[in-house]
Every structure is written in structure tokens, then in C-alpha cells.
Coordinates of C-alpha atoms and ligand atoms in Angstrom, one line a residue:
M7 CA 0.1 0.0 0.0
N8 CA 1.4 3.5 -1.0
E9 CA 1.5 6.6 1.7
L10 CA -1.6 8.1 0.2
D11 CA -3.4 4.9 0.6
S12 CA -2.5 4.0 3.9
L13 CA -3.2 7.8 5.3
V14 CA -6.8 8.0 3.9
T15 CA -6.9 4.3 5.5
N16 CA -5.8 5.8 8.7
A17 CA -8.1 8.9 8.2
R18 CA -11.3 6.4 7.7
E19 CA -10.0 4.6 10.7
S20 CA -9.6 7.6 13.0
F21 CA -12.7 9.1 11.7
A22 CA -14.8 5.9 12.9
R23 CA -13.3 5.4 16.3
S24 CA -14.4 9.2 17.1
A25 CA -18.2 8.6 18.7
T26 CA -19.1 12.1 19.2
P27 CA -18.9 15.2 17.1
A28 CA -16.2 16.8 19.1
E29 CA -14.0 13.7 18.9
L30 CA -14.1 14.1 15.2
E31 CA -13.1 17.5 14.5
N32 CA -10.1 16.8 16.4
A33 CA -9.6 13.5 14.4
K34 CA -10.1 16.1 10.9
A35 CA -7.5 18.4 12.6
Q36 CA -5.1 15.4 12.6
F37 CA -5.5 15.4 8.7
L38 CA -7.2 18.3 7.1
G39 CA -5.8 20.7 9.9
K40 CA -3.1 23.6 9.2
S41 CA -0.6 21.2 10.3
G42 CA -2.6 18.1 9.5
R43 CA -1.1 15.1 7.4
V44 CA -2.4 16.1 4.2
T45 CA -1.5 19.7 4.6
E46 CA 2.3 18.7 5.5
L47 CA 2.3 16.8 2.1
M48 CA 1.3 19.7 0.3
K49 CA 3.8 21.6 1.7
G50 CA 6.6 18.9 0.9
M51 CA 6.1 19.6 -2.7
A52 CA 7.8 22.9 -2.8
Q53 CA 11.2 21.2 -3.9
L54 CA 9.6 19.2 -6.7
S55 CA 9.8 20.0 -10.3
P56 CA 6.8 21.7 -12.2
E57 CA 6.5 18.2 -13.6
E58 CA 6.6 16.3 -10.7
K59 CA 4.3 18.5 -8.9
K60 CA 1.5 17.8 -11.3
T61 CA 1.5 14.0 -11.2
R62 CA 2.3 14.2 -7.2
G63 CA -0.5 17.2 -6.4
A64 CA -3.2 15.2 -8.2
A65 CA -2.5 12.2 -6.3
I66 CA -2.5 13.8 -3.1
N67 CA -5.9 15.5 -4.3
V68 CA -7.2 12.3 -4.8
A69 CA -6.4 11.3 -1.5
K70 CA -7.5 14.5 0.0
Q71 CA -10.7 14.3 -1.6
A72 CA -11.0 10.7 -0.3
V73 CA -10.4 11.8 3.5
E74 CA -13.0 14.7 3.1
A75 CA -15.6 11.8 1.7
A76 CA -14.9 9.6 4.8
L77 CA -15.1 12.9 6.9
A78 CA -18.2 14.2 5.8
A79 CA -19.8 10.4 5.8
R80 CA -18.8 10.3 9.7
R81 CA -20.6 13.5 10.4
Q82 CA -23.8 12.5 8.8
E83 CA -23.4 9.0 10.8
L84 CA -22.8 10.7 14.0
A85 CA -25.9 13.3 13.4
D86 CA -28.2 10.5 12.5
A87 CA -27.2 8.5 15.4
E88 CA -27.9 11.7 17.7
L89 CA -31.2 12.2 16.3
Q90 CA -32.1 8.5 16.6
A91 CA -31.1 9.1 20.3
Q92 CA -33.2 11.9 21.1
L93 CA -36.1 10.3 19.6
K94 CA -35.7 7.5 21.4
A95 CA -35.2 9.5 24.6
E96 CA -38.5 11.7 23.8
A97 CA -40.8 8.9 22.6
L98 CA -44.2 8.7 23.9
D99 CA -45.4 5.4 24.7
V100 CA -49.2 5.9 23.8
T101 CA -50.1 2.5 25.4
L102 CA -48.8 3.5 28.5
P103 CA -51.8 4.3 30.8
G104 CA -52.2 7.7 31.8
R105 CA -50.9 9.5 35.1
Q106 CA -54.0 9.2 37.5
R107 CA -54.2 11.1 40.6
G108 CA -54.6 8.6 43.3
R109 CA -58.1 7.8 44.4
G110 CA -57.9 9.1 48.2
G111 CA -59.8 7.2 50.9
L112 CA -60.8 7.2 54.5
H113 CA -58.5 6.4 57.0
P114 CA -59.5 3.1 59.0
V115 CA -60.2 4.8 62.1
S116 CA -62.3 7.3 60.3
L117 CA -63.9 4.5 58.9
T118 CA -64.5 3.2 62.3
L119 CA -66.0 6.0 63.7
E120 CA -68.2 6.4 60.7
R121 CA -69.6 3.2 61.6
I122 CA -70.1 3.9 65.3
E123 CA -72.2 7.4 64.5
R124 CA -73.9 5.2 62.1
I125 CA -74.9 2.5 64.7
F126 CA -75.8 4.8 67.4
G127 CA -77.7 7.4 64.9
S128 CA -80.0 4.6 64.5
M129 CA -80.0 4.0 68.1
G130 CA -81.6 7.8 68.4
F131 CA -77.9 9.3 69.8
E132 CA -76.7 12.1 68.4
V133 CA -73.4 13.1 67.7
A134 CA -71.5 16.3 69.2
D135 CA -68.2 17.1 69.0
G136 CA -65.9 19.1 71.6
P137 CA -62.6 21.0 71.9
E138 CA -59.4 18.9 72.5
I139 CA -57.7 21.6 74.6
E140 CA -59.8 21.4 77.6
T141 CA -60.4 22.9 81.2
D142 CA -59.3 21.6 84.4
W143 CA -63.3 21.9 85.1
F144 CA -64.6 19.8 82.6
N145 CA -61.7 17.3 81.9
F146 CA -61.7 16.2 85.9
T147 CA -63.2 18.5 88.5
A148 CA -66.8 18.4 87.0
L149 CA -66.4 14.6 86.4
N150 CA -65.9 14.4 90.3
T151 CA -62.0 13.9 89.9
P152 CA -60.2 15.0 93.0
E153 CA -57.5 17.3 92.9
D154 CA -55.5 14.5 94.1
H155 CA -56.2 12.0 91.8
P156 CA -53.1 10.4 89.9
A157 CA -54.7 10.9 86.4
R158 CA -53.9 14.5 86.9
S159 CA -50.3 14.3 87.2
M160 CA -47.9 15.4 84.5
H161 CA -46.9 11.8 84.0
D162 CA -50.5 11.1 82.5
T163 CA -51.8 14.5 81.1
F164 CA -50.3 16.9 78.7
Y165 CA -50.6 20.4 80.0
V166 CA -50.5 23.3 78.0
E167 CA -48.2 26.2 78.9
G168 CA -49.7 29.1 80.3
G169 CA -53.1 28.2 80.9
T170 CA -55.2 28.6 84.1
P171 CA -57.3 26.4 85.6
E172 CA -60.1 28.3 84.5
A173 CA -58.7 28.7 80.9
P174 CA -58.0 25.6 78.9
N175 CA -55.0 24.6 80.1
L176 CA -54.6 20.6 79.0
L177 CA -55.0 18.3 76.5
R178 CA -58.4 16.2 77.2
T179 CA -57.2 12.9 78.4
H180 CA -60.7 11.0 77.3
T181 CA -64.0 12.3 75.7
S182 CA -65.7 12.2 79.0
P183 CA -65.7 15.7 79.6
M184 CA -68.0 16.1 76.6
Q185 CA -70.7 14.6 79.3
V186 CA -70.8 17.5 81.0
R187 CA -70.4 19.9 77.9
Y188 CA -73.0 18.6 76.4
A189 CA -75.5 18.0 78.9
V190 CA -75.1 21.5 80.6
Q191 CA -76.1 23.0 76.9
H192 CA -79.1 20.7 77.0
V193 CA -80.4 21.4 80.1
K194 CA -80.5 25.2 79.4
K195 CA -82.5 24.5 76.4
H196 CA -85.1 22.6 78.3
R197 CA -84.6 24.0 81.6
G198 CA -88.7 25.5 81.6
L199 CA -89.9 21.9 81.1
I200 CA -87.3 20.5 83.7
D201 CA -88.5 23.4 86.6
A202 CA -92.1 23.0 85.7
G203 CA -91.8 18.9 86.6
Q204 CA -92.4 17.9 82.8
A205 CA -90.5 15.4 80.7
M206 CA -87.3 16.6 79.6
P207 CA -86.1 15.3 76.0
E208 CA -83.6 12.5 77.4
I209 CA -79.8 13.4 76.6
R210 CA -78.7 10.7 74.2
V211 CA -75.6 11.4 72.7
I212 CA -72.2 10.1 71.6
A213 CA -69.0 12.1 71.3
P214 CA -66.1 10.8 69.3
G215 CA -62.5 12.3 68.8
R216 CA -59.3 13.0 69.4
T217 CA -57.7 11.9 73.3
Y218 CA -54.3 12.7 74.5
R219 CA -52.2 11.0 77.2
V220 CA -48.1 11.0 77.9
D221 CA -48.0 7.2 76.9
S222 CA -46.3 5.4 73.7
D223 CA -46.0 1.7 72.8
A224 CA -47.3 -0.8 70.4
T225 CA -50.8 -0.9 71.9
H226 CA -50.3 3.1 73.1
S227 CA -50.2 6.3 71.2
P228 CA -49.9 10.0 72.7
M229 CA -53.0 10.9 70.5
F230 CA -55.8 8.6 70.7
H231 CA -59.1 8.3 69.9
Q232 CA -62.1 7.7 72.0
C233 CA -66.1 7.8 71.7
E234 CA -68.0 8.9 74.4
G235 CA -71.6 7.9 75.1
L236 CA -74.3 9.2 77.4
W237 CA -78.0 8.5 78.0
I238 CA -79.3 10.7 80.9
G239 CA -83.2 10.2 81.5
E240 CA -85.5 9.8 83.9
N241 CA -85.7 6.0 83.8
V242 CA -82.5 4.8 82.4
S243 CA -80.6 2.1 83.7
F244 CA -78.1 -0.2 83.5
K245 CA -80.1 -2.4 81.6
D246 CA -80.3 -0.2 79.0
L247 CA -76.7 0.4 78.8
K248 CA -75.9 -3.3 78.6
V249 CA -78.7 -3.8 75.7
V250 CA -77.4 -0.6 74.1
F251 CA -74.0 -1.9 74.1
T252 CA -74.4 -5.3 73.0
D253 CA -76.5 -4.0 70.2
F254 CA -73.9 -1.9 69.1
C255 CA -71.1 -4.5 69.3
K256 CA -73.0 -7.3 67.4
T257 CA -73.7 -4.6 64.6
F258 CA -70.2 -3.4 64.8
F259 CA -68.5 -6.7 64.3
E260 CA -71.4 -7.8 62.0
S261 CA -71.5 -11.0 64.4
D262 CA -74.0 -12.7 66.6
D263 CA -71.3 -15.2 67.6
L264 CA -69.9 -12.8 70.7
V265 CA -70.5 -12.4 74.2
L266 CA -69.8 -9.4 76.3
R267 CA -69.0 -9.1 80.0
F268 CA -69.1 -6.5 82.7
R269 CA -66.3 -6.5 85.3
P270 CA -66.6 -4.3 87.9
S271 CA -64.4 -1.4 87.7
F272 CA -63.9 2.2 89.0
F273 CA -64.4 5.4 87.5
P274 CA -64.7 8.8 89.8
F275 CA -67.7 9.8 87.4
T276 CA -69.4 6.5 87.6
E277 CA -70.8 4.5 90.2
P278 CA -71.1 1.6 89.9
S279 CA -68.6 1.3 87.0
A280 CA -67.5 -1.4 84.4
E281 CA -65.2 -2.4 81.9
I282 CA -66.6 -4.0 79.3
D283 CA -65.2 -6.8 77.6
I284 CA -66.1 -8.8 74.5
Q285 CA -65.3 -12.3 73.7
F286 CA -65.8 -13.8 69.9
Q287 CA -67.0 -17.4 69.6
S288 CA -65.5 -18.4 66.2
G289 CA -62.6 -16.5 64.3
P290 CA -59.3 -15.9 64.9
L291 CA -59.8 -14.2 67.9
A292 CA -62.1 -16.9 69.7
G293 CA -62.4 -17.2 73.4
K294 CA -60.3 -14.1 74.3
W295 CA -61.7 -11.5 76.6
L296 CA -60.8 -8.1 74.8
E297 CA -61.5 -5.0 76.9
V298 CA -63.3 -2.3 74.5
A299 CA -64.8 0.0 76.9
G300 CA -65.5 1.6 80.2
S301 CA -68.7 2.3 81.6
G302 CA -71.1 3.0 84.4
Q303 CA -73.8 4.9 85.8
V304 CA -73.4 8.3 85.7
H305 CA -72.0 9.5 89.4
P306 CA -74.7 11.8 91.3
N307 CA -71.7 14.5 91.4
V308 CA -71.9 14.5 87.9
V309 CA -75.5 14.5 87.4
R310 CA -75.6 17.8 89.9
N311 CA -72.9 19.3 87.8
M312 CA -74.9 18.9 84.5
G313 CA -77.5 21.2 85.9
L314 CA -79.7 18.0 87.0
D315 CA -81.5 16.7 89.8
P316 CA -79.9 13.3 90.6
E317 CA -82.8 12.3 92.7
R318 CA -84.8 12.6 89.7
F319 CA -82.3 12.0 86.7
I320 CA -80.0 8.8 86.0
G321 CA -78.3 7.3 83.3
F322 CA -75.3 5.9 81.7
A323 CA -71.6 6.8 80.1
F324 CA -69.7 4.8 78.5
G325 CA -66.2 5.5 76.6
M326 CA -65.0 3.4 74.3
G327 CA -61.8 3.0 72.1
P328 CA -62.2 3.4 68.1
D329 CA -58.4 2.6 67.7
R330 CA -58.9 -0.5 69.5
L331 CA -62.0 -1.5 67.6
T332 CA -60.7 -1.1 64.3
M333 CA -57.4 -3.3 65.3
L334 CA -60.0 -6.1 66.2
R335 CA -62.0 -5.7 63.0
Y336 CA -59.1 -5.8 61.0
G337 CA -57.0 -8.1 62.5
V338 CA -54.3 -5.2 63.0
N339 CA -51.8 -5.5 65.7
D340 CA -49.6 -2.3 66.1
L341 CA -51.5 0.7 66.9
R342 CA -48.4 2.7 65.7
L343 CA -49.4 1.8 62.0
F344 CA -52.5 4.1 62.2
F345 CA -50.6 6.9 62.8
D346 CA -47.0 6.7 60.2
G347 CA -49.1 7.7 57.5
D348 CA -47.4 4.9 55.4
I349 CA -49.9 4.7 52.4
R350 CA -49.0 0.9 51.6
F351 CA -50.7 0.3 54.8
L352 CA -53.4 2.8 54.6
S353 CA -54.5 2.2 51.0
Q354 CA -55.6 -1.6 52.2
F355 CA -58.6 0.0 53.6
Q356 CA -60.1 1.5 50.6
Ligands
LIG76 N1 -63.2 8.2 80.2 C1 -63.3 6.9 80.8 C2 -61.7 6.4 80.1 O1 -60.9 7.4 79.4 C3 -63.7 5.7 80.2 C4 -65.4 6.0 80.8 C5 -66.2 6.8 80.0 C6 -65.5 5.2 82.0 C7 -67.5 6.7 80.5 C8 -67.2 5.4 82.3 C9 -68.0 6.3 81.6 O2 -61.0 5.3 80.4

């Protein structure tokens, strides 16, 4: 192979190795640039005779054109490749499903609260809502809870900075303050009837909502839910509590296959008091007693704080844990899952 042929071959190889336009321009400079190999050959003709110049010049020109053609071809190739890559990167796959907005849904505890409201609503209970930042009076004192009661200690109760005993100064530790809050309003509305010795429409209310205690583990969260229930009239007995709560549990769990147990207990605001336990007769939880609520006959002191005469008015209250009910209903074993906000967990309830 003569010198010119190998120069053309070198140029082709060098262009082929250039993977980008910038590399190709560098390679071009080595052959066609000011001190490139083709240019050097041209300069080398200076000493030749006119006759030799003619043939040599023609040969170099042929080689130069071959190099230029190879360069142009490679430029085109790289430009094509770049276009292809760009098209590929910007390609629209019209067969892909469109981007949709995730469909929202209700939180499992909200589902439970709605369910509780529906069931008690069907039994003639109102639904009431109250403040989460409470006063000492509604959270404790009105509920017959003495000053030195352990529940008032900083270990259990979140106190709000700057509060005073008259102004809201704590996060409610239960929904029970709603008993007196609601009853006072109800009594105010019907004061005339009551004082005239006529029948007062019964107080029948539930009050679901958030409650707070200094407590945190797999079964306790510093924020948790409760639902209060209150039924006050002139002739409301513990038997009514049993009937109502049994009915509620059977409807809530969609099962007749469960039994209730009223286990003697103590709360300052009820007397007598009972924990309500349920036991499933079949299914994965069969045989275990599960605590679902605190309850009792409303204490005379509390009835008095409602503005009613405890000799005439009587009734019961209960406080249940919707978080617990949700765990039982869906078989969830860690309460914290409800409040982590993990969409993989939450979306399972939609
Ligand atoms: N408030 C009580 C608690 O948080 C539950 C309860 C409510 C008990 C109503 C009796 C009556 O444990």
C-alpha cells in the first residue's frame, strides 16, 4: 500500500473511532488541519519540479478528497445517531396508561368512627364534637375527679403552657368532658320544662374524637381516639346500657357470635362502674376476653354538675376506644401503624 492509500485508511479508521462530533473534529484536524498530514504533504511539494508537482499534486488531491468524503460520511452518521437517540429519549409510548391522580380514601379509624356514628345514630343518639384543649373543670373536676387524683399528674396529662385552671390548660385525656359540656347545653335548652316538672327530652349522645395521654408503645399512642356515650333520662338503667352496648358490638362486628362481660371497675364519674369486655365465639380471636370500653352509671355529683337533680335524673355513660375496635375488626396488631401515614398500609382499607 502506498503512503497516500495508508493515509486515507488511517483517516477512515480515526473517523470511525470518533464517537462524538467533538472527537471527530479533533481527528479531522490531524489530517486536514493547518499542520495536518494532508497539509504537510502539500507543503512537501515545494522542492519538486513542475512536472512532478503535477502528478504528485493530483495524487494528493485524490487522497484529500477521499479523506473529506470519509469525514462527511462520518459526520452524517454521528448526526443520524444523535437524532435517533433524541427521538428514542423523547418517545411517547401512547400505549402506557395515563398518569392518574391517586384516589383518596378514608383512614381506617375514620371508617370506624363513621360506623360508630351510623350505628348509634340508628339508636337515636346525637353526635357531638368538643374541644381537644380542655379546662381542668370539664376534664377532671366536673367529673368528680379529686384534685389529688393520679390521672391529673404530669405523667399522664399533657398540660398547656400558660394555661390557668379556668382557661383551657390541658389536652383532654378522655372524651368524658363532653358528658358535662353537652348535658349543660341540653339542660339550658330545656330548663323551663325541667323546672315545671315536665318530661325533658332524654340526653342521648355520642362524642367521638381525639384524646391525649403521655404514653407510647405498640398499643398506646400519645394521641388516640375515644368515643363517649351518654344516656340520661328519668328512667334509664344499667340494663339499657347492656342492651345498647351489646347491640352496638354485634352490629359493629357484624356477628351474633360474641358475648359481653361487664367487669366491676372504678371511675370517679360513674358508680357503679364496669369495664366492658367482649369475647368472640369463633374466628381468629375466639375465646379471648378483649376490653373495649369503660362504663357505668353516671355519678350523682356529675349529674348535679350537668344542672340536673340526681334524685330525678339517672343514666349511664361509656367510653370506648375506636383505635382498638379498628385493630380488632381488621386484625391489626400495632396501633402505631395507624399514625405512621404509610400509604402501603392505609391503602389496604379502601
Ligand atoms: N373516660 C374513661 C377512660 O378514659 C372511660 C369511661 C367513660 C368510663 C365513661 C366510664 C364512663 O378510661
